mmCIF file of C-alpha atoms in Angstrom:
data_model
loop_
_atom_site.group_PDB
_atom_site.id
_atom_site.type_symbol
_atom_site.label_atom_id
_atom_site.label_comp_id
_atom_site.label_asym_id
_atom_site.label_seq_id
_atom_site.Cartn_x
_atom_site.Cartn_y
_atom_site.Cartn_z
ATOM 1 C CA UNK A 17 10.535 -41.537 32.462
ATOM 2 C CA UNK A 18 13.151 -40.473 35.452
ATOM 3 C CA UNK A 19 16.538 -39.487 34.107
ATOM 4 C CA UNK A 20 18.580 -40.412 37.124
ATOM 5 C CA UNK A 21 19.631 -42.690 39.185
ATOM 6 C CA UNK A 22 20.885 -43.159 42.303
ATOM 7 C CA UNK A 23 22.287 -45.463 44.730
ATOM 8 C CA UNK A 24 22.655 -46.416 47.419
ATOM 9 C CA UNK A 25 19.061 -46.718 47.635
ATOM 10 C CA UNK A 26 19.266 -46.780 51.154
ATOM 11 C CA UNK A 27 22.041 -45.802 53.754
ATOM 12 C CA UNK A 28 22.038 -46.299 57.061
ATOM 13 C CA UNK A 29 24.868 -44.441 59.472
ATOM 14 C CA UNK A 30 25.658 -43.591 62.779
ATOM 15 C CA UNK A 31 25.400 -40.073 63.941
ATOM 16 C CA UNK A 32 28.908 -38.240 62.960
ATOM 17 C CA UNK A 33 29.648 -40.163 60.039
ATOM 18 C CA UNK A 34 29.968 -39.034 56.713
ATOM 19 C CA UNK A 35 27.153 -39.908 54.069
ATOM 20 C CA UNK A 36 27.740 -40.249 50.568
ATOM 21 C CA UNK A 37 24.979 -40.488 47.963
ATOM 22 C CA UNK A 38 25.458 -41.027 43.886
ATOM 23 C CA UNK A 39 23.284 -39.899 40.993
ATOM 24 C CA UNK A 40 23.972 -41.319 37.498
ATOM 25 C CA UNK A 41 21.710 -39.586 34.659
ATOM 26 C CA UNK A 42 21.318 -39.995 31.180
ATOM 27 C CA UNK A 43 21.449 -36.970 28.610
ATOM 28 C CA UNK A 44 22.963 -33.579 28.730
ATOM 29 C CA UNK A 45 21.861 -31.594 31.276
ATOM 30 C CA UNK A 46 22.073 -27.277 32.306
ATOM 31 C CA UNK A 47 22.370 -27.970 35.637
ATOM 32 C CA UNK A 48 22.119 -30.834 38.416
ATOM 33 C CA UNK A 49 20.007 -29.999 41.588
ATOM 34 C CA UNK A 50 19.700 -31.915 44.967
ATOM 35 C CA UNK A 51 16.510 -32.105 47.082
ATOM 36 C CA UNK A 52 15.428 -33.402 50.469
ATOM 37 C CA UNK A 53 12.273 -34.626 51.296
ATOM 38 C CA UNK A 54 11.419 -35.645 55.044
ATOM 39 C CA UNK A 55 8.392 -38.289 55.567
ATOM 40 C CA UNK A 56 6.961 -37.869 52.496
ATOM 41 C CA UNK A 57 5.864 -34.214 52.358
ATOM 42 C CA UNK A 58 7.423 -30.952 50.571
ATOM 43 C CA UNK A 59 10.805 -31.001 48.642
ATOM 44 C CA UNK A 60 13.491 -28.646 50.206
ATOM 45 C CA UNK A 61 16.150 -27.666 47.820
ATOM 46 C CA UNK A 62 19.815 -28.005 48.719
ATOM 47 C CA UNK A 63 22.404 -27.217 46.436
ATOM 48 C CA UNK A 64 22.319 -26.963 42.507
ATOM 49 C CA UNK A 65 25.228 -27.375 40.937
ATOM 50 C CA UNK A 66 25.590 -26.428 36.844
ATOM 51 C CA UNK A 67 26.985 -27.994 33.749
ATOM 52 C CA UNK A 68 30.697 -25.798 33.874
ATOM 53 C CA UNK A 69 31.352 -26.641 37.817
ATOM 54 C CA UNK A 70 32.656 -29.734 39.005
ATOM 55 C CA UNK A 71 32.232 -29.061 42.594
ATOM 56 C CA UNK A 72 30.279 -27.018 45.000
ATOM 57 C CA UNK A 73 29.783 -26.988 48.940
ATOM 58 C CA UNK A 74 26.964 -25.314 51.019
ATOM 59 C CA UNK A 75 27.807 -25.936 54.896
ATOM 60 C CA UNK A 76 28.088 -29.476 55.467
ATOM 61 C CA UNK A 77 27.217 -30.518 51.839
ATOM 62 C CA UNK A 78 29.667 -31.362 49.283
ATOM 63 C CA UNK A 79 28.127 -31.767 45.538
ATOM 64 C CA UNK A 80 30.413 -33.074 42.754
ATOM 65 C CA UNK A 81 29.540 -33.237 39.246
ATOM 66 C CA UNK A 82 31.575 -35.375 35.726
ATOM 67 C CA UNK A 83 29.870 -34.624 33.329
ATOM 68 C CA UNK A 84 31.868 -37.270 31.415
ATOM 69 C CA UNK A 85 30.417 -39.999 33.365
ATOM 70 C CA UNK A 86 26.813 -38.266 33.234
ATOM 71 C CA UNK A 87 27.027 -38.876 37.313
ATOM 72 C CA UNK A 88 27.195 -36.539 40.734
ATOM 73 C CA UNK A 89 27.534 -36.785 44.084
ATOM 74 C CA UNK A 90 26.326 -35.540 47.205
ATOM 75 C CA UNK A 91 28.405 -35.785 50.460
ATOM 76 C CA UNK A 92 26.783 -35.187 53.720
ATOM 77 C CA UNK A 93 29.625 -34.720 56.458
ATOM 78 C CA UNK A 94 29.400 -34.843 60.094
ATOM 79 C CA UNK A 95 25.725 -36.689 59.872
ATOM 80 C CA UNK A 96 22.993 -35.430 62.288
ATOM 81 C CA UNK A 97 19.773 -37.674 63.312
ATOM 82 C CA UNK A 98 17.813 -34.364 61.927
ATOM 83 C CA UNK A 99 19.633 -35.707 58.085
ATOM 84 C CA UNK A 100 17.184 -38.643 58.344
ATOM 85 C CA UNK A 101 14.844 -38.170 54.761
ATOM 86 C CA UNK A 102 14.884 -39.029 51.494
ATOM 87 C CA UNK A 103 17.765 -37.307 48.808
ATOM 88 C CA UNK A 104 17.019 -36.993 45.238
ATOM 89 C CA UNK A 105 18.995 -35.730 42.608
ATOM 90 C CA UNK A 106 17.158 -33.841 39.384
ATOM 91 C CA UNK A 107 18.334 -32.752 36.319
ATOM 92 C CA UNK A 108 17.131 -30.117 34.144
ATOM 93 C CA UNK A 109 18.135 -30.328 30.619
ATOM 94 C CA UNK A 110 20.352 -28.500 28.618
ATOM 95 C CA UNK A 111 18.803 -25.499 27.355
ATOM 96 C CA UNK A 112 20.456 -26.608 23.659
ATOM 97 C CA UNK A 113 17.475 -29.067 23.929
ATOM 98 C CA UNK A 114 15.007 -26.438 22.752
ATOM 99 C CA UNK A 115 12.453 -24.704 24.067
ATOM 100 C CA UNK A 116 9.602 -27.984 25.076
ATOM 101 C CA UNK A 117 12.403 -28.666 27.163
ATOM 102 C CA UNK A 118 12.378 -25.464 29.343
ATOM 103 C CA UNK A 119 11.202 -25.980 33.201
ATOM 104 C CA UNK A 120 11.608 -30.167 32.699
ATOM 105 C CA UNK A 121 13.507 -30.962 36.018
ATOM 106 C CA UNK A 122 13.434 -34.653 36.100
ATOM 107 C CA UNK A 123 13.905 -36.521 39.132
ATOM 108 C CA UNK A 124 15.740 -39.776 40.128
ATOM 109 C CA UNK A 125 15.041 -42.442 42.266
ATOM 110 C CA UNK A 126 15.971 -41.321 45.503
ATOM 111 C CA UNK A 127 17.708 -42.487 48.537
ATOM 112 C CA UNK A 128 16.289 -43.126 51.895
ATOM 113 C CA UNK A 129 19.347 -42.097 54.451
ATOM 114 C CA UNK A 130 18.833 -43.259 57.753
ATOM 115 C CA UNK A 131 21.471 -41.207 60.664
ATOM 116 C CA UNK A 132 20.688 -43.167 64.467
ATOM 117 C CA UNK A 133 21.477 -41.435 67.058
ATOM 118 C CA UNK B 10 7.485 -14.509 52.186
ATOM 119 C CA UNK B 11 9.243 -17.723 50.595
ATOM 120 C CA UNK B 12 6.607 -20.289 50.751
ATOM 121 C CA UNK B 13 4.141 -22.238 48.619
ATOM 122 C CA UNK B 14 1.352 -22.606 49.916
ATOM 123 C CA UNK B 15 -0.862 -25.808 49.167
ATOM 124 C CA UNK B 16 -4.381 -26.486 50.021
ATOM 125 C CA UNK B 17 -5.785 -28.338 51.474
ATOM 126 C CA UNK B 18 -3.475 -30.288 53.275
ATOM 127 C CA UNK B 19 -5.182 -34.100 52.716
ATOM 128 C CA UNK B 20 -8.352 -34.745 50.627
ATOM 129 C CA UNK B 21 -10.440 -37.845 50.621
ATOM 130 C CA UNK B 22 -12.966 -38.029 47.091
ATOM 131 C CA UNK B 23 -15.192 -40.251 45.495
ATOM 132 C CA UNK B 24 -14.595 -41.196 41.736
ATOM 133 C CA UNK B 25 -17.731 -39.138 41.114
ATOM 134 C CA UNK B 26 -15.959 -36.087 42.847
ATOM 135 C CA UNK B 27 -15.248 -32.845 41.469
ATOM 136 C CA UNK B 28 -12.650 -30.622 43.435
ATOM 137 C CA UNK B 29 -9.794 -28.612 43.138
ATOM 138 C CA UNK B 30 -6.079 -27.919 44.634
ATOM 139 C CA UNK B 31 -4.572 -24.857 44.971
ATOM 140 C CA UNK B 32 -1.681 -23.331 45.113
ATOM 141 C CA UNK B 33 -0.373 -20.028 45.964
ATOM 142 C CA UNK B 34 3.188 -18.683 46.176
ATOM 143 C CA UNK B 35 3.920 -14.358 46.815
ATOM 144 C CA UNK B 36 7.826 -14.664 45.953
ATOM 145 C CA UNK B 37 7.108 -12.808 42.235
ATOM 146 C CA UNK B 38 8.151 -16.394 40.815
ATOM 147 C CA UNK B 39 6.903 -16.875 37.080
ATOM 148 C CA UNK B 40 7.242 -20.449 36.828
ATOM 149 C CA UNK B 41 4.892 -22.481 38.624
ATOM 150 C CA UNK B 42 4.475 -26.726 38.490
ATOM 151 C CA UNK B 43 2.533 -29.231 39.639
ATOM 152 C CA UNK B 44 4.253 -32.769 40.166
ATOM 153 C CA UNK B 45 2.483 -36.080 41.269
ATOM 154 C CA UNK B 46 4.188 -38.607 43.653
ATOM 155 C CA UNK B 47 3.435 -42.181 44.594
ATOM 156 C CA UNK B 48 4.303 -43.863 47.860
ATOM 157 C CA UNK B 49 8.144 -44.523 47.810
ATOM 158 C CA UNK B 50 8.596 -43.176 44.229
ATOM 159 C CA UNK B 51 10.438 -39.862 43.062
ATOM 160 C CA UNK B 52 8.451 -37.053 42.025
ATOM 161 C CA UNK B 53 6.953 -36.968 38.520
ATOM 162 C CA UNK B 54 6.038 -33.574 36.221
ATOM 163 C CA UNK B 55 2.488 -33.376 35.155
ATOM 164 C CA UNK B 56 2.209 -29.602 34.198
ATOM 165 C CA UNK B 57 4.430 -26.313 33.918
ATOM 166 C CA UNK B 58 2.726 -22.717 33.468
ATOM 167 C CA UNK B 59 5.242 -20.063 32.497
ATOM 168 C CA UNK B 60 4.019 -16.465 32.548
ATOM 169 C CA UNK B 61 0.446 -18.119 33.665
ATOM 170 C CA UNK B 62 0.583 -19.790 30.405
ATOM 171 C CA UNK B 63 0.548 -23.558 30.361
ATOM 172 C CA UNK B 64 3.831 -24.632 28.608
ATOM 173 C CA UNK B 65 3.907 -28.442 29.398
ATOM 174 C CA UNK B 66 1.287 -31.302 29.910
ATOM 175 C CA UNK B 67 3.093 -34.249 30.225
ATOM 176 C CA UNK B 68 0.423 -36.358 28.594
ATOM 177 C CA UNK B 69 -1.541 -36.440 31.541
ATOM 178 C CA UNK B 70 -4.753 -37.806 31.149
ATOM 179 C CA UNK B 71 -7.937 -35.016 31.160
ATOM 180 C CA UNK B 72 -9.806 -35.646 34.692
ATOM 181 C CA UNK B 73 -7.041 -33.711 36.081
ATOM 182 C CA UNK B 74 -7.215 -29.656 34.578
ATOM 183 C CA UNK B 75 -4.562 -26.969 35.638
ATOM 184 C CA UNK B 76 -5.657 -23.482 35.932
ATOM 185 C CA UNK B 77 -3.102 -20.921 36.735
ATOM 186 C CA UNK B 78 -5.874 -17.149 36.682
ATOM 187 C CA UNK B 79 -2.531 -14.982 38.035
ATOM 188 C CA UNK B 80 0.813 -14.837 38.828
ATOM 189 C CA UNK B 81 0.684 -15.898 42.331
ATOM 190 C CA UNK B 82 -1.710 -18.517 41.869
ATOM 191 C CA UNK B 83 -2.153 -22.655 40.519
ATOM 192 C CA UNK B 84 -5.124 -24.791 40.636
ATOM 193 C CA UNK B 85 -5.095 -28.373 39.988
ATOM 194 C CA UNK B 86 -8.990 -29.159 39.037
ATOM 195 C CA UNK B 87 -10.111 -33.052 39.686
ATOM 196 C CA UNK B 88 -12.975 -34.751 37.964
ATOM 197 C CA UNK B 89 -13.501 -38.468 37.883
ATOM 198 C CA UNK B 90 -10.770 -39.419 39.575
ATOM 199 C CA UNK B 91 -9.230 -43.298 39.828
ATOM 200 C CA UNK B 92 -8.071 -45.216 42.977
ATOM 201 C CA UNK B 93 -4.629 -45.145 41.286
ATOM 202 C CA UNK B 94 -4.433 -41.292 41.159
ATOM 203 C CA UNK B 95 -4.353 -41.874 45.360
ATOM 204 C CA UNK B 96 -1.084 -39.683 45.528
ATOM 205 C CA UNK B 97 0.595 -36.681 46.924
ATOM 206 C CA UNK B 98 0.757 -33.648 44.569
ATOM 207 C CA UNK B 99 3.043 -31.121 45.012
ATOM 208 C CA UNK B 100 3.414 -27.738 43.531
ATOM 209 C CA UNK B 101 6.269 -25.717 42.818
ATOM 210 C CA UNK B 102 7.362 -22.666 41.498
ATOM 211 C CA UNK B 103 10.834 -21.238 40.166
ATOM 212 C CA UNK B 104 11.816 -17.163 39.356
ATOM 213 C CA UNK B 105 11.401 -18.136 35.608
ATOM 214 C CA UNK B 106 11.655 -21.768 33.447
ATOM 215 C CA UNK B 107 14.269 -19.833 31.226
ATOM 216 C CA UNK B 108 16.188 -18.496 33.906
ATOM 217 C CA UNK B 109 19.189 -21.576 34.357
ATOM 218 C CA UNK B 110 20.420 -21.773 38.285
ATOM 219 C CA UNK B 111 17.589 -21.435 40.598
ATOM 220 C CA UNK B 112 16.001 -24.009 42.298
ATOM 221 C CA UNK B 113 12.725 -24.940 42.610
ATOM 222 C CA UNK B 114 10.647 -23.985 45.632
ATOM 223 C CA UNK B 115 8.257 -26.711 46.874
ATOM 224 C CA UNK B 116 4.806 -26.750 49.031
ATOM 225 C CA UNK B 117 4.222 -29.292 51.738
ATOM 226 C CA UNK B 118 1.598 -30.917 49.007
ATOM 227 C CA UNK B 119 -1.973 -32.272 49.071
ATOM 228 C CA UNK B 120 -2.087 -36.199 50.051
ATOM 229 C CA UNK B 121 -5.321 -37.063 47.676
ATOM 230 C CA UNK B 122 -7.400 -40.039 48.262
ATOM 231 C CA UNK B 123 -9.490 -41.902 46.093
ATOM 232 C CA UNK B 124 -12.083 -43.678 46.952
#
């Protein structure tokens, strides 16, 4: 079963805007990770973000995390036609879990961004 | 080097089939993975080796059989395969499942083909 969610499930922007992309999961979790995957093929890892932070950046990405409201975010500024893939979010659980849980990262649903030139 | 390697790159098999995947990765990683994805759907864990010991099968079903015979190396072994295992399978590896704040490091992945 995927533990997150995320929506929109597809975005659509102009070149130069901002794109902003939410993940909602479902039980605790060590850290939150964000992936992009262009036309199907490999997974490229972007930023991971853990359990104690509430906020990291990485060049134009901005990641937020509440761990209140189980949810992140990941914030694409200045939008480039080359951003055009799919973004996922995955979880990996909280190490408190026990050990069957070690090396579970658990992806969400995705969303298909779209930046035209 | 900071690739996975995955071979081959698309593979087209009868249900009778029998072949294999691999995977190969020289960054001294300790985790390895193999994930399956469907058309338009998020990736989904099948197996985990840690230490080239398997440490998770998520309940997937026999015809497909990991192998992992060293540390820089996966195999994905496929035997009587179903149209609805069509998919891409990726591998991945990580510095170490117990180690929290690394990411994972993906191949391209194999686009398999039943036929």
């Amino acid at each position: 079963s995927q533990q997150g969610e995320e929506d929109p499930q597809a975005l659509s922007i102009q070149e130069g805007e901002n794109a902003t992309m939410n993940c909602s999961y479902k039980t605790s979790i060590n850290n939150l990770q964000w992936y992009r995957q262009n036309s199907g093929r490999g997974l490229v890892h972007l930023i991971l973000i853990r359990s104690n932070e509430r906020e990291k950046h990485s060049g134009r990405l901005r990641v937020t995390l509440d761990t209140s409201k189980k949810s992140s975010s990941l914030l694409i500024t200045a939008s480039r036609a080359a951003d055009t893939a799919s973004y996922f979010c995955a979880t990996h659980p909280d190490l408190g879990a026990g050990g069957t849980s070690y090396g579970k990262l658990t992806f969400g649903q995705g969303t298909i961004l779209t930046v035209h030139p | 080097d900071t690739e996975v390697t995955q071979t081959p790159k698309h593979l087209v098999m009868g249900m009778t089939n029998k072949k294999s995947l691999k995977c190969e990765q020289h960054m001294g990683h300790r985790a390895m993975y193999w994930y399956k994805q469907k058309a338009k759907k998020p990736p989904e864990l099948m197996f985990v080796y840690s230490y080239e010991k398997l440490s998770i099968n998520e309940s997937v079903p026999s015809r497909f059989s990991p192998e992992c015979p060293n540390s820089s190396l996966l195999n994905l072994h496929l035997h009587a395969l179903q149209p609805e295992d069509s998919a891409l399978y990726l591998c991945a590896s990580s510095q170490d499942k117990f180690l929290e704040g690394f990411g994972y490091t993906f191949g391209s992945g194999t686009r398999l083909t039943v036929v």
